[in-house]
Short mmCIF file of C-alpha atoms in Angstrom, two decimals:
data_model
loop_
_atom_site.label_atom_id
_atom_site.label_comp_id
_atom_site.label_asym_id
_atom_site.label_seq_id
_atom_site.Cartn_x
_atom_site.Cartn_y
_atom_site.Cartn_z
CA MET B 21 23.17 -4.62 -5.39
CA LEU B 22 22.35 -3.05 -8.74
CA ALA B 23 18.92 -1.54 -9.34
CA THR B 24 18.34 -4.08 -12.13
CA GLU B 25 18.33 -6.84 -9.47
CA LEU B 26 15.18 -5.38 -7.84
CA LYS B 27 12.79 -8.03 -9.12
CA THR B 28 9.31 -8.57 -7.67
CA GLY B 29 9.59 -9.70 -4.05
CA ALA B 30 13.15 -8.39 -3.58
CA ILE B 31 13.85 -6.46 -0.37
CA PHE B 32 16.17 -3.46 -0.23
CA LYS B 33 17.02 -0.78 2.31
CA GLU B 34 16.63 2.95 1.72
CA ASP B 35 16.77 5.72 4.37
CA GLY B 36 17.03 3.07 7.10
CA HIS B 37 13.73 1.42 6.11
CA PRO B 38 13.20 -1.96 4.43
CA TRP B 39 11.24 -1.85 1.16
CA GLN B 40 9.75 -4.82 -0.70
CA VAL B 41 9.29 -4.62 -4.46
CA GLU B 42 5.69 -5.27 -5.51
CA LYS B 43 6.07 -4.43 -9.20
CA TYR B 44 9.22 -4.14 -11.34
CA GLU B 45 9.56 -2.52 -14.75
CA HIS B 46 12.70 -1.99 -16.85
CA VAL B 47 12.21 1.06 -19.09
CA LYS B 48 14.55 1.78 -22.02
CA THR B 49 14.22 5.13 -23.78
CA ALA B 50 15.39 5.74 -27.34
CA ARG B 51 18.24 8.17 -26.64
CA GLY B 52 18.58 7.99 -22.90
CA GLY B 53 19.84 5.19 -20.73
CA ALA B 54 17.73 2.47 -19.22
CA ASN B 55 15.76 3.09 -16.03
CA VAL B 56 14.29 0.79 -13.44
CA LYS B 57 10.83 1.69 -12.17
CA VAL B 58 9.58 -0.13 -9.07
CA LYS B 59 6.47 0.01 -6.96
CA ALA B 60 7.70 -0.75 -3.44
CA ARG B 61 6.04 -1.16 -0.03
CA ASN B 62 7.72 0.05 3.16
CA LEU B 63 7.67 -2.96 5.50
CA LEU B 64 7.60 -0.76 8.62
CA THR B 65 4.98 1.85 7.69
CA ASP B 66 3.09 -0.03 4.92
CA GLN B 67 3.49 3.03 2.65
CA VAL B 68 3.56 2.24 -1.09
CA LEU B 69 5.65 4.42 -3.43
CA GLU B 70 6.84 4.34 -7.01
CA LYS B 71 10.60 4.80 -7.29
CA ARG B 72 12.89 5.28 -10.31
CA TYR B 73 16.56 4.36 -10.53
CA GLN B 74 19.17 4.50 -13.25
CA SER B 75 19.93 0.93 -14.29
CA THR B 76 23.53 1.41 -13.15
CA ALA B 77 22.51 2.77 -9.72
CA LYS B 78 23.20 0.73 -6.60
CA VAL B 79 20.73 0.11 -3.79
CA GLU B 80 21.49 -1.24 -0.34
CA ASP B 81 20.54 -4.85 0.29
CA ALA B 82 18.36 -5.24 3.42
CA GLU B 83 19.34 -7.89 5.94
CA VAL B 84 16.05 -9.71 6.49
CA LEU B 85 15.71 -12.93 8.45
CA ARG B 86 12.92 -15.29 7.43
CA LYS B 87 11.68 -17.79 9.97
CA ASN B 88 8.81 -20.30 10.14
CA ILE B 89 6.53 -19.19 12.97
CA GLN B 90 3.27 -20.65 14.30
CA TYR B 91 0.12 -18.51 14.17
CA LEU B 92 -1.79 -18.59 17.45
CA TYR B 93 -4.75 -16.18 17.48
CA GLN B 94 -6.00 -12.64 16.79
CA ASP B 95 -6.59 -10.16 19.61
CA ASN B 96 -5.85 -6.50 18.84
CA GLY B 97 -3.16 -7.73 16.45
CA PHE B 98 -1.95 -11.18 15.43
CA HIS B 99 -0.15 -13.39 17.95
CA PHE B 100 2.58 -15.79 16.88
CA MET B 101 4.97 -18.21 18.58
CA ASP B 102 8.47 -19.30 17.61
CA PRO B 103 8.25 -23.14 17.71
CA ASP B 104 11.96 -23.42 18.63
CA THR B 105 12.12 -21.00 21.58
CA PHE B 106 8.37 -20.83 22.43
CA GLU B 107 8.72 -17.04 22.49
CA GLN B 108 5.43 -15.28 21.71
CA PHE B 109 5.06 -11.93 19.98
CA LYS B 110 2.42 -9.79 18.29
CA ILE B 111 2.37 -8.27 14.80
CA PRO B 112 0.05 -5.28 14.20
CA GLU B 113 -2.89 -5.73 11.83
CA LYS B 114 -1.61 -3.13 9.34
CA ALA B 115 1.67 -5.07 8.88
CA VAL B 116 -0.26 -8.22 7.96
CA GLY B 117 -2.96 -6.70 5.74
CA GLU B 118 -5.18 -8.91 3.57
CA LYS B 119 -3.08 -12.01 4.23
CA SER B 120 -4.84 -12.47 7.58
CA LYS B 121 -7.89 -13.89 5.76
CA PHE B 122 -5.94 -17.08 5.22
CA PHE B 123 -4.50 -17.59 8.71
CA LYS B 124 -5.35 -20.89 10.39
CA GLU B 125 -4.72 -21.37 14.10
CA GLY B 126 -1.69 -23.59 14.66
CA GLU B 127 -0.50 -23.24 11.05
CA LEU B 128 3.13 -22.32 10.27
CA VAL B 129 3.73 -19.12 8.29
CA GLN B 130 6.95 -17.41 7.26
CA VAL B 131 7.65 -14.18 9.16
CA MET B 132 10.25 -11.63 8.02
CA PHE B 133 12.34 -9.94 10.70
CA PHE B 134 14.20 -6.67 10.10
CA GLU B 135 16.69 -5.69 12.81
CA GLY B 136 15.06 -8.17 15.19
CA LYS B 137 11.49 -6.89 14.68
CA PRO B 138 8.78 -8.81 12.82
CA VAL B 139 7.75 -6.71 9.80
CA SER B 140 5.83 -8.94 7.39
CA VAL B 141 4.18 -12.33 6.96
CA ASP B 142 4.51 -14.56 3.88
CA LEU B 143 2.04 -17.35 3.21
CA PRO B 144 2.48 -20.37 0.96
CA LEU B 145 1.23 -19.69 -2.59
CA THR B 146 -1.65 -22.15 -2.10
CA MET B 147 -3.34 -23.43 1.05
CA ILE B 148 -6.01 -26.06 1.68
CA PHE B 149 -9.26 -25.08 3.40
CA GLU B 150 -12.54 -26.82 4.20
CA ILE B 151 -15.82 -25.31 3.01
CA ALA B 152 -18.01 -24.51 6.02
CA GLU B 153 -21.04 -23.22 4.14
CA THR B 154 -22.20 -22.88 0.54
CA PRO B 155 -25.56 -23.07 -1.26
CA PRO B 156 -26.25 -26.26 -3.21
CA GLY B 157 -25.36 -26.46 -6.89
CA TYR B 158 -28.33 -26.35 -9.24
CA LYS B 159 -29.07 -29.25 -11.56
CA GLY B 160 -28.28 -28.44 -15.17
CA ASN B 161 -25.86 -25.67 -14.21
CA THR B 162 -22.87 -27.59 -15.56
CA VAL B 163 -20.98 -24.88 -17.39
CA SER B 164 -17.40 -25.12 -16.16
CA ASN B 165 -16.98 -21.46 -15.22
CA VAL B 166 -20.07 -21.00 -13.03
CA PHE B 167 -19.06 -19.92 -9.54
CA LYS B 168 -20.99 -19.47 -6.29
CA ASP B 169 -20.19 -17.96 -2.89
CA ALA B 170 -18.73 -20.12 -0.14
CA THR B 171 -17.55 -19.52 3.42
CA LEU B 172 -14.41 -21.34 4.52
CA ILE B 173 -13.90 -22.90 7.95
CA ASN B 174 -11.92 -19.79 9.06
CA GLY B 175 -14.74 -17.40 8.00
CA THR B 176 -13.22 -16.19 4.72
CA LYS B 177 -15.62 -15.80 1.80
CA VAL B 178 -14.48 -17.02 -1.64
CA LYS B 179 -15.97 -18.01 -5.01
CA VAL B 180 -16.04 -21.75 -5.77
CA PRO B 181 -17.31 -23.84 -8.72
CA SER B 182 -20.95 -24.89 -8.61
CA PHE B 183 -20.07 -28.54 -7.86
CA ALA B 184 -18.35 -27.69 -4.54
CA LYS B 185 -20.32 -28.55 -1.42
CA LYS B 186 -20.10 -28.19 2.36
CA GLY B 187 -17.23 -30.24 3.82
CA ASP B 188 -15.16 -30.31 0.62
CA LYS B 189 -11.48 -29.48 0.94
CA ILE B 190 -10.30 -26.99 -1.66
CA LYS B 191 -7.02 -25.35 -2.62
CA ILE B 192 -6.98 -21.52 -2.58
CA ASN B 193 -4.37 -19.18 -4.12
CA THR B 194 -3.40 -16.94 -1.16
CA SER B 195 -2.16 -14.04 -3.29
CA THR B 196 -5.41 -13.67 -5.29
CA GLY B 197 -7.95 -15.39 -3.02
CA GLU B 198 -9.18 -17.52 -5.93
CA TYR B 199 -10.16 -21.18 -6.08
CA VAL B 200 -7.44 -23.39 -7.61
CA SER B 201 -8.68 -26.96 -7.36
CA LYS B 202 -10.14 -29.65 -5.13
CA ALA B 203 -7.69 -30.90 -2.52
#
């Protein structure tokens, strides 16, 4: 594929490793040709690099299989099960990163496989969680952008509006970790 097709989230192969584009920028200089500048993460080593390509350059498309897999538990890594074959496997903590804060036991997540090995986990953009603990809202504190700390049922700490209380179900953006709305 052409380097100009490397949009955010695209996966390409370079030096035998799969890379996922985290940030894409098309740069046009006055006299020179256009360049593509990407910030990409190696899905095997978790290394992040900035790469530049001529806009006419070609990059190799990575063959990545995406499959819905059930999250089981964490024990020296994250354990998952394929709901079709009941095969269980483990993904190292460094391959999952910050996304693990939003794992719920028994929940389906999308796992990317490269050459038969699990390399990354994708979560839905928003997920619904129950608030396990939060201080009460204070009377008169009705400004719409006042936030307080809350702990979700899975132990993750987030900021929620002052009207949220223990037991409420809320929608969280999994890429930013921010409150979206009541569920």
